[in-house]
């Protein structure tokens, strides 16, 4: 006699067979029907644990290693105690017990919440929805230089990345970074978002033929020696913004300072990820615990209910399960990044506009204003629905700027 372990959505159960050499897949299904009360025609069996992640009958069809009814189970290299995976649909009646939908791993009756939890299976997502993210060199350098030289990586700083997504969805291109009002701390970043300002940002992006494509932030120098890629607080913020965007190619980028062990120096580098589909789903459906205490392990995200990770039911998930790595490239875009950046320590004034315009006086007017941060400053004085996208479109096309806009910008600069 030989015992096989059968793992299904109900947990782990056991089936006894006479021997692997005399038992076929068809006979095994009959034994499962007799011992576990699941009809043979409602069983999908496999040696592949990914069967437990399948959601529909169509998904079940991709598991073909045990579809031949006459296949001896000895050919599957099964032995006493081997594990098989079972999927089935509908209700299940356990002999000698009331009908349940379905049974728990110890025969207990499952609630609807239990059933939903069984369907939440967290595993690593191997492929991202975008093949790469390419950063405009000037905007990326402006961001990292500020967190490095001005903030010394002591507190966090973040910004929304704007650009484009290729028609095939494979490449994300970042052309500028908008830094909203925020409060950065050593271990947290609080965004104090300004709806009116963001409407101006989106109007500029519309005129430039761009859209919001991701979020970038820095980790602090104290995080360099931590044993995680993103903390639970960072995962929460990244998942929230990804879910809010409804863009499957949304990218989360991180700027890190790596200090060498021998004290010989430090390197600034960028990393890029997508939050996994399951991570975004869990956030949208309210599974994440959003209250994080100082005693909580930062490398683990806490769930309100158990989810299945591998073959374990857990309420804490390693953050790395939620990250899908994205390749980083760079390019030189058409926008400059020399105008003072919004919402930093010093408030931008018309004097900054005058200085900028005077410095670039030898260039064509449209070239002088081809800077997102300048456009955002000027947009305060324009109609957000019509004038802002129209001016931004001139920048996109590098076309003649209507005289009215030119006079307005010049007069603003000259009033300083």
Tab-separated table of C-alpha atoms in Angstrom:
chain	number	residue	atom	x	y	z
A	1	UNK	CA	0.000	0.000	0.000
A	2	UNK	CA	1.135	3.540	-0.734
A	3	UNK	CA	-0.095	6.871	0.582
A	4	UNK	CA	-0.294	9.943	-1.667
A	5	UNK	CA	-0.813	13.457	-0.326
A	6	UNK	CA	-3.421	15.503	-2.215
A	7	UNK	CA	-3.347	19.296	-1.874
A	8	UNK	CA	-6.375	21.223	-3.072
A	9	UNK	CA	-8.033	24.512	-2.211
A	10	UNK	CA	-9.293	22.688	0.919
A	11	UNK	CA	-5.795	22.010	2.243
A	12	UNK	CA	-3.881	18.731	2.526
A	13	UNK	CA	-5.589	15.300	2.445
A	14	UNK	CA	-4.451	11.738	1.820
A	15	UNK	CA	-5.402	8.930	-0.523
A	16	UNK	CA	-4.306	5.298	-0.209
A	17	UNK	CA	-3.450	3.294	-3.347
A	18	UNK	CA	-2.325	-0.299	-3.783
A	19	UNK	CA	0.886	0.499	-5.597
A	20	UNK	CA	2.250	2.829	-8.315
A	21	UNK	CA	2.911	0.071	-10.850
A	22	UNK	CA	-0.638	-1.252	-10.825
A	23	UNK	CA	-2.512	2.077	-10.547
A	24	UNK	CA	-3.392	4.299	-13.517
A	25	UNK	CA	-4.481	7.943	-13.464
A	26	UNK	CA	-8.060	6.792	-14.100
A	27	UNK	CA	-7.946	4.402	-11.144
A	28	UNK	CA	-6.413	7.110	-8.945
A	29	UNK	CA	-9.293	9.447	-9.809
A	30	UNK	CA	-11.745	6.699	-8.834
A	31	UNK	CA	-9.986	6.308	-5.489
A	32	UNK	CA	-10.171	10.077	-4.951
A	33	UNK	CA	-13.881	9.957	-5.755
A	34	UNK	CA	-14.411	7.149	-3.241
A	35	UNK	CA	-12.191	8.533	-0.502
A	36	UNK	CA	-12.598	12.321	-0.927
A	37	UNK	CA	-16.056	12.483	-2.555
A	38	UNK	CA	-15.026	14.449	-5.664
A	39	UNK	CA	-16.493	13.060	-8.927
A	40	UNK	CA	-13.901	11.800	-11.371
A	41	UNK	CA	-15.122	14.038	-14.205
A	42	UNK	CA	-14.700	17.098	-11.935
A	43	UNK	CA	-11.060	16.393	-11.076
A	44	UNK	CA	-7.979	18.032	-12.580
A	45	UNK	CA	-4.777	16.447	-11.269
A	46	UNK	CA	-1.182	17.541	-11.720
A	47	UNK	CA	2.253	17.276	-10.183
A	48	UNK	CA	2.597	21.038	-10.784
A	49	UNK	CA	1.707	23.141	-7.725
A	50	UNK	CA	0.755	26.045	-10.024
A	51	UNK	CA	-2.517	24.225	-10.614
A	52	UNK	CA	-3.650	25.725	-7.294
A	53	UNK	CA	-3.296	29.192	-8.847
A	54	UNK	CA	-5.632	28.374	-11.732
A	55	UNK	CA	-8.967	30.198	-11.532
A	56	UNK	CA	-11.143	28.813	-14.343
A	57	UNK	CA	-11.727	25.519	-16.196
A	58	UNK	CA	-9.850	27.017	-19.153
A	59	UNK	CA	-6.847	27.549	-16.868
A	60	UNK	CA	-7.085	23.904	-15.755
A	61	UNK	CA	-6.640	22.727	-19.368
A	62	UNK	CA	-3.036	23.908	-19.451
A	63	UNK	CA	-2.045	21.212	-16.935
A	64	UNK	CA	-1.718	18.104	-19.081
A	65	UNK	CA	0.752	15.813	-17.267
A	66	UNK	CA	-2.062	13.646	-15.837
A	67	UNK	CA	-4.755	13.889	-18.517
A	68	UNK	CA	-4.070	10.421	-19.985
A	69	UNK	CA	-6.414	8.075	-18.032
A	70	UNK	CA	-4.295	5.002	-18.871
A	71	UNK	CA	-0.998	6.513	-17.697
A	72	UNK	CA	0.547	4.460	-14.852
A	73	UNK	CA	1.298	6.767	-11.957
A	74	UNK	CA	4.677	5.032	-11.647
A	75	UNK	CA	5.761	7.000	-14.760
A	76	UNK	CA	5.335	10.211	-12.740
A	77	UNK	CA	8.054	9.124	-10.282
A	78	UNK	CA	5.596	9.060	-7.409
A	79	UNK	CA	6.468	7.296	-4.189
A	80	UNK	CA	5.024	6.925	-0.693
A	81	UNK	CA	4.175	10.414	0.597
A	82	UNK	CA	4.460	12.173	-2.774
A	83	UNK	CA	2.405	15.317	-3.311
A	84	UNK	CA	-0.212	15.762	-6.042
A	85	UNK	CA	-2.324	18.854	-6.707
A	86	UNK	CA	-6.065	18.759	-7.288
A	87	UNK	CA	-8.480	21.355	-8.649
A	88	UNK	CA	-12.228	21.022	-8.931
A	89	UNK	CA	-15.328	23.158	-9.279
A	90	UNK	CA	-18.500	23.485	-7.267
A	91	UNK	CA	-19.586	22.065	-3.930
A	92	UNK	CA	-18.049	19.133	-2.195
A	93	UNK	CA	-19.827	16.738	0.153
A	94	UNK	CA	-17.745	15.018	2.794
A	95	UNK	CA	-18.952	11.582	3.825
A	96	UNK	CA	-20.291	11.601	7.357
A	97	UNK	CA	-20.334	15.392	7.525
A	98	UNK	CA	-22.694	18.134	6.396
A	99	UNK	CA	-22.189	19.671	2.981
A	100	UNK	CA	-19.682	22.485	2.963
A	101	UNK	CA	-18.430	24.797	0.252
A	102	UNK	CA	-15.672	23.666	0.414
A	103	UNK	CA	-14.134	21.834	3.413
A	104	UNK	CA	-11.306	23.383	5.399
A	105	UNK	CA	-7.992	21.663	5.754
A	106	UNK	CA	-9.215	19.960	8.959
A	107	UNK	CA	-12.762	19.344	7.817
A	108	UNK	CA	-14.096	22.530	9.384
A	109	UNK	CA	-16.825	24.484	7.677
A	110	UNK	CA	-15.441	27.383	5.681
A	111	UNK	CA	-16.983	30.823	5.671
A	112	UNK	CA	-17.222	32.959	2.555
A	113	UNK	CA	-14.211	34.921	3.838
A	114	UNK	CA	-12.254	31.676	4.187
A	115	UNK	CA	-13.072	30.723	0.620
A	116	UNK	CA	-11.987	34.119	-0.675
A	117	UNK	CA	-8.767	33.862	1.303
A	118	UNK	CA	-8.048	30.478	-0.274
A	119	UNK	CA	-8.251	32.139	-3.685
A	120	UNK	CA	-5.699	34.814	-2.729
A	121	UNK	CA	-2.477	33.047	-3.623
A	122	UNK	CA	0.639	35.183	-3.555
A	123	UNK	CA	3.532	34.100	-5.730
A	124	UNK	CA	6.319	35.858	-7.560
A	125	UNK	CA	5.303	37.466	-10.853
A	126	UNK	CA	8.078	36.690	-13.300
A	127	UNK	CA	7.277	39.167	-16.080
A	128	UNK	CA	6.425	42.843	-15.829
A	129	UNK	CA	3.976	44.653	-18.089
A	130	UNK	CA	6.779	46.852	-19.410
A	131	UNK	CA	10.144	45.684	-20.676
A	132	UNK	CA	12.045	48.821	-19.670
A	133	UNK	CA	11.838	52.365	-18.339
A	134	UNK	CA	14.006	55.073	-19.864
A	135	UNK	CA	14.759	58.240	-17.887
A	136	UNK	CA	15.481	61.620	-19.387
A	137	UNK	CA	19.006	62.256	-18.118
A	138	UNK	CA	18.398	65.858	-17.078
A	139	UNK	CA	15.244	65.223	-15.024
A	140	UNK	CA	16.699	62.116	-13.368
A	141	UNK	CA	19.906	63.961	-12.517
A	142	UNK	CA	17.984	66.943	-11.096
A	143	UNK	CA	16.065	64.621	-8.762
A	144	UNK	CA	19.021	62.577	-7.528
A	145	UNK	CA	21.229	65.654	-7.157
A	146	UNK	CA	18.649	67.282	-4.858
A	147	UNK	CA	18.208	64.261	-2.589
A	148	UNK	CA	21.974	63.752	-2.529
A	149	UNK	CA	23.388	67.255	-2.215
A	150	UNK	CA	20.545	69.162	-0.537
A	151	UNK	CA	18.856	66.463	1.531
A	152	UNK	CA	21.956	64.263	1.981
A	153	UNK	CA	19.651	61.226	1.778
A	154	UNK	CA	18.576	62.071	5.336
A	155	UNK	CA	14.862	62.291	4.524
A	156	UNK	CA	12.628	60.949	1.791
A	157	UNK	CA	11.582	62.833	-1.348
A	158	UNK	CA	9.185	61.722	-4.077
A	159	UNK	CA	7.795	62.774	-7.421
A	160	UNK	CA	5.374	61.673	-10.112
A	161	UNK	CA	6.998	60.643	-13.380
A	162	UNK	CA	5.402	61.798	-16.624
A	163	UNK	CA	6.151	60.592	-20.102
A	164	UNK	CA	4.828	58.055	-22.557
A	165	UNK	CA	4.163	54.354	-23.019
A	166	UNK	CA	4.990	52.690	-26.326
A	167	UNK	CA	2.042	51.457	-28.378
A	168	UNK	CA	3.110	47.881	-27.776
A	169	UNK	CA	3.220	48.624	-24.037
A	170	UNK	CA	6.796	47.377	-23.780
A	171	UNK	CA	8.657	50.614	-23.018
A	172	UNK	CA	7.959	53.466	-20.612
A	173	UNK	CA	9.748	56.757	-21.233
A	174	UNK	CA	10.052	59.355	-18.459
A	175	UNK	CA	10.370	62.957	-19.655
A	176	UNK	CA	9.833	65.000	-16.482
A	177	UNK	CA	9.235	64.578	-12.757
A	178	UNK	CA	6.640	66.604	-10.866
A	179	UNK	CA	7.332	66.938	-7.126
A	180	UNK	CA	4.071	67.563	-5.213
A	181	UNK	CA	3.878	69.238	-1.805
A	182	UNK	CA	5.127	66.699	0.720
A	183	UNK	CA	6.649	66.027	4.092
A	184	UNK	CA	9.685	63.780	3.967
A	185	UNK	CA	10.942	61.946	7.022
A	186	UNK	CA	13.626	59.379	7.648
A	187	UNK	CA	11.280	56.404	7.335
A	188	UNK	CA	8.139	57.807	5.743
A	189	UNK	CA	6.915	60.124	2.998
A	190	UNK	CA	3.620	61.976	3.303
A	191	UNK	CA	2.226	63.459	0.094
A	192	UNK	CA	0.147	66.604	0.651
A	193	UNK	CA	-1.338	66.640	-2.802
A	194	UNK	CA	-2.681	69.836	-4.336
A	195	UNK	CA	-5.577	68.989	-6.673
A	196	UNK	CA	-5.480	72.364	-8.416
A	197	UNK	CA	-1.752	72.146	-9.059
A	198	UNK	CA	-2.078	68.577	-10.305
A	199	UNK	CA	-4.757	69.700	-12.771
A	200	UNK	CA	-2.233	72.163	-14.177
A	201	UNK	CA	0.391	69.404	-14.364
A	202	UNK	CA	-2.019	67.116	-16.215
A	203	UNK	CA	-2.967	69.948	-18.606
A	204	UNK	CA	0.713	70.495	-19.442
A	205	UNK	CA	1.184	66.752	-19.939
A	206	UNK	CA	-1.845	66.705	-22.257
A	207	UNK	CA	-0.350	69.410	-24.435
A	208	UNK	CA	3.001	67.620	-24.473
A	209	UNK	CA	1.337	64.363	-25.492
A	210	UNK	CA	2.344	62.707	-22.225
A	211	UNK	CA	0.740	61.161	-19.185
A	212	UNK	CA	1.564	60.098	-15.621
A	213	UNK	CA	3.577	56.862	-15.845
A	214	UNK	CA	4.972	56.227	-12.379
A	215	UNK	CA	6.359	57.428	-9.082
A	216	UNK	CA	9.948	57.906	-7.931
A	217	UNK	CA	11.298	58.307	-4.406
A	218	UNK	CA	14.552	57.953	-2.543
A	219	UNK	CA	15.425	55.745	0.361
A	220	UNK	CA	17.373	57.319	3.199
A	221	UNK	CA	20.957	56.571	4.117
A	222	UNK	CA	19.820	54.666	7.229
A	223	UNK	CA	18.043	52.157	4.975
A	224	UNK	CA	21.247	51.184	3.174
A	225	UNK	CA	22.049	48.393	5.631
A	226	UNK	CA	18.503	47.051	5.916
A	227	UNK	CA	17.763	43.577	4.562
A	228	UNK	CA	14.852	44.553	2.319
A	229	UNK	CA	14.376	46.019	-1.136
A	230	UNK	CA	11.319	48.092	-0.200
A	231	UNK	CA	9.902	48.516	3.296
A	232	UNK	CA	6.284	47.726	4.154
A	233	UNK	CA	5.548	51.474	4.293
A	234	UNK	CA	7.038	51.932	0.815
A	235	UNK	CA	5.103	48.953	-0.562
A	236	UNK	CA	1.861	50.477	0.724
A	237	UNK	CA	2.508	53.837	-0.959
A	238	UNK	CA	3.662	52.211	-4.203
A	239	UNK	CA	0.621	49.911	-4.309
A	240	UNK	CA	-1.725	52.820	-3.581
A	241	UNK	CA	-0.352	54.974	-6.395
A	242	UNK	CA	-0.212	52.053	-8.844
A	243	UNK	CA	-3.835	51.146	-8.076
A	244	UNK	CA	-4.900	54.780	-8.395
A	245	UNK	CA	-3.274	55.113	-11.829
A	246	UNK	CA	-5.089	52.213	-13.529
A	247	UNK	CA	-2.046	51.973	-15.845
A	248	UNK	CA	-0.752	48.424	-16.109
A	249	UNK	CA	2.710	49.687	-17.156
A	250	UNK	CA	3.011	51.937	-14.081
A	251	UNK	CA	6.596	52.030	-12.779
A	252	UNK	CA	7.904	52.567	-9.252
A	253	UNK	CA	11.480	53.863	-9.198
A	254	UNK	CA	13.810	54.092	-6.193
A	255	UNK	CA	16.976	56.150	-5.762
A	256	UNK	CA	19.427	54.617	-3.290
A	257	UNK	CA	22.741	55.567	-1.733
A	258	UNK	CA	25.036	52.601	-1.291
A	259	UNK	CA	27.852	53.214	1.168
A	260	UNK	CA	30.866	50.934	0.717
A	261	UNK	CA	31.761	48.651	3.596
A	262	UNK	CA	35.304	50.037	3.891
A	263	UNK	CA	34.105	53.637	4.056
A	264	UNK	CA	35.748	54.397	0.743
A	265	UNK	CA	32.775	56.210	-0.715
A	266	UNK	CA	29.161	55.954	-1.751
A	267	UNK	CA	27.320	55.406	-5.012
A	268	UNK	CA	23.917	56.707	-6.064
A	269	UNK	CA	21.924	54.351	-8.213
A	270	UNK	CA	18.406	53.874	-9.533
A	271	UNK	CA	16.225	50.768	-9.344
A	272	UNK	CA	12.865	50.271	-11.032
A	273	UNK	CA	9.977	47.905	-10.326
A	274	UNK	CA	6.382	47.227	-11.034
A	275	UNK	CA	4.133	46.198	-8.187
A	276	UNK	CA	2.770	42.757	-9.035
A	277	UNK	CA	-0.802	42.334	-10.252
A	278	UNK	CA	-1.647	40.476	-7.041
A	279	UNK	CA	-0.184	43.272	-4.903
A	280	UNK	CA	-2.345	45.875	-6.652
A	281	UNK	CA	-5.401	43.639	-6.366
A	282	UNK	CA	-4.826	43.040	-2.660
A	283	UNK	CA	-4.545	46.797	-2.107
A	284	UNK	CA	-7.683	47.604	-4.099
A	285	UNK	CA	-9.674	45.007	-2.211
A	286	UNK	CA	-8.490	46.219	1.191
A	287	UNK	CA	-6.346	43.254	2.288
A	288	UNK	CA	-3.344	45.284	3.486
A	289	UNK	CA	-3.052	46.334	7.102
A	290	UNK	CA	-2.430	50.067	6.784
A	291	UNK	CA	-1.531	50.688	10.421
A	292	UNK	CA	2.168	49.900	10.766
A	293	UNK	CA	3.812	50.044	14.185
A	294	UNK	CA	7.488	50.484	15.121
A	295	UNK	CA	7.647	46.863	16.249
A	296	UNK	CA	6.541	45.511	12.843
A	297	UNK	CA	9.199	43.943	10.622
A	298	UNK	CA	9.682	46.395	7.699
A	299	UNK	CA	10.468	43.627	5.222
A	300	UNK	CA	7.030	42.047	5.714
A	301	UNK	CA	3.629	43.396	4.648
A	302	UNK	CA	0.794	42.533	7.020
A	303	UNK	CA	-2.535	41.259	5.705
A	304	UNK	CA	-5.916	41.580	7.427
A	305	UNK	CA	-6.639	37.926	6.592
A	306	UNK	CA	-4.507	34.946	5.677
A	307	UNK	CA	-3.331	34.512	2.098
A	308	UNK	CA	-1.679	31.467	0.571
A	309	UNK	CA	2.063	31.915	-0.003
A	310	UNK	CA	3.518	28.775	-1.540
A	311	UNK	CA	1.756	26.102	0.500
A	312	UNK	CA	1.417	28.142	3.696
A	313	UNK	CA	-1.435	30.297	4.980
A	314	UNK	CA	0.181	33.523	6.202
A	315	UNK	CA	-0.811	36.977	7.379
A	316	UNK	CA	2.651	38.433	6.685
A	317	UNK	CA	4.140	38.434	3.189
A	318	UNK	CA	7.762	39.111	2.245
A	319	UNK	CA	7.725	42.400	0.315
A	320	UNK	CA	9.898	40.922	-2.449
A	321	UNK	CA	6.941	38.776	-3.543
A	322	UNK	CA	5.240	41.979	-4.668
A	323	UNK	CA	8.115	43.372	-6.783
A	324	UNK	CA	8.768	42.770	-10.479
A	325	UNK	CA	12.103	44.154	-11.678
A	326	UNK	CA	12.131	46.537	-14.669
A	327	UNK	CA	15.224	47.269	-16.763
A	328	UNK	CA	16.466	50.879	-16.678
A	329	UNK	CA	17.655	52.868	-19.697
A	330	UNK	CA	18.314	56.572	-20.258
A	331	UNK	CA	17.896	59.097	-23.053
A	332	UNK	CA	18.242	62.793	-23.782
A	333	UNK	CA	14.799	64.321	-24.161
A	334	UNK	CA	13.641	67.585	-25.685
A	335	UNK	CA	12.797	69.340	-22.405
A	336	UNK	CA	15.379	71.199	-20.351
A	337	UNK	CA	15.422	71.009	-16.555
A	338	UNK	CA	17.083	74.238	-15.428
A	339	UNK	CA	14.112	76.201	-14.034
A	340	UNK	CA	13.663	75.978	-10.229
A	341	UNK	CA	11.656	72.899	-9.285
A	342	UNK	CA	8.322	73.325	-7.528
A	343	UNK	CA	7.577	72.679	-3.854
A	344	UNK	CA	11.179	72.575	-2.688
A	345	UNK	CA	12.673	74.615	0.140
A	346	UNK	CA	12.636	77.958	-1.671
A	347	UNK	CA	9.456	79.326	-3.214
A	348	UNK	CA	9.749	80.067	-6.929
A	349	UNK	CA	9.199	83.739	-7.833
A	350	UNK	CA	8.988	85.825	-11.014
A	351	UNK	CA	12.626	86.717	-10.412
A	352	UNK	CA	13.492	83.099	-11.246
A	353	UNK	CA	11.494	83.478	-14.459
A	354	UNK	CA	13.413	86.631	-15.405
A	355	UNK	CA	16.762	84.982	-14.662
A	356	UNK	CA	15.842	81.957	-16.756
A	357	UNK	CA	14.562	83.969	-19.709
A	358	UNK	CA	17.574	86.281	-19.688
A	359	UNK	CA	20.005	83.387	-19.540
A	360	UNK	CA	18.422	81.787	-22.625
A	361	UNK	CA	17.838	85.037	-24.539
A	362	UNK	CA	19.821	83.867	-27.567
A	363	UNK	CA	17.465	80.928	-28.141
A	364	UNK	CA	14.107	80.964	-29.973
A	365	UNK	CA	11.254	81.779	-27.568
A	366	UNK	CA	9.727	78.305	-27.736
A	367	UNK	CA	13.088	76.808	-26.811
A	368	UNK	CA	13.426	79.158	-23.851
A	369	UNK	CA	10.156	77.903	-22.368
A	370	UNK	CA	10.752	74.201	-23.124
A	371	UNK	CA	11.009	73.322	-19.445
A	372	UNK	CA	8.177	71.599	-17.579
A	373	UNK	CA	8.862	73.440	-14.316
A	374	UNK	CA	8.712	76.820	-16.071
A	375	UNK	CA	5.446	75.836	-17.753
A	376	UNK	CA	4.012	74.843	-14.376
A	377	UNK	CA	4.968	78.205	-12.878
A	378	UNK	CA	3.427	80.121	-15.795
A	379	UNK	CA	0.303	77.909	-15.767
A	380	UNK	CA	-0.828	79.596	-12.541
A	381	UNK	CA	-1.762	82.628	-14.637
A	382	UNK	CA	-3.418	80.814	-17.560
A	383	UNK	CA	-6.710	79.032	-18.151
A	384	UNK	CA	-6.068	75.395	-17.273
A	385	UNK	CA	-8.605	74.010	-19.731
A	386	UNK	CA	-7.461	75.828	-22.881
A	387	UNK	CA	-4.381	78.018	-22.538
A	388	UNK	CA	-2.155	75.607	-20.618
A	389	UNK	CA	-2.437	72.668	-23.043
A	390	UNK	CA	-2.215	75.045	-26.018
A	391	UNK	CA	1.069	76.536	-24.776
A	392	UNK	CA	2.430	73.080	-23.974
A	393	UNK	CA	1.515	71.892	-27.465
A	394	UNK	CA	3.680	74.677	-28.918
A	395	UNK	CA	6.546	73.222	-26.889
A	396	UNK	CA	5.790	69.701	-28.106
A	397	UNK	CA	5.731	70.798	-31.750
A	398	UNK	CA	8.491	73.395	-31.254
A	399	UNK	CA	6.200	75.736	-33.167
A	400	UNK	CA	5.641	79.489	-33.016
A	401	UNK	CA	4.237	80.665	-29.675
A	402	UNK	CA	1.178	82.952	-30.127
A	403	UNK	CA	2.016	86.561	-29.400
A	404	UNK	CA	-0.405	86.782	-26.465
A	405	UNK	CA	1.400	84.054	-24.524
A	406	UNK	CA	4.785	85.531	-25.358
A	407	UNK	CA	3.744	88.987	-24.147
A	408	UNK	CA	2.321	87.546	-20.922
A	409	UNK	CA	5.467	85.595	-20.069
A	410	UNK	CA	7.753	88.521	-20.931
A	411	UNK	CA	5.665	90.931	-18.851
A	412	UNK	CA	5.755	88.536	-15.891
A	413	UNK	CA	9.536	88.299	-16.152
A	414	UNK	CA	9.907	92.059	-16.399
A	415	UNK	CA	7.806	92.813	-13.323
A	416	UNK	CA	10.387	91.294	-11.013
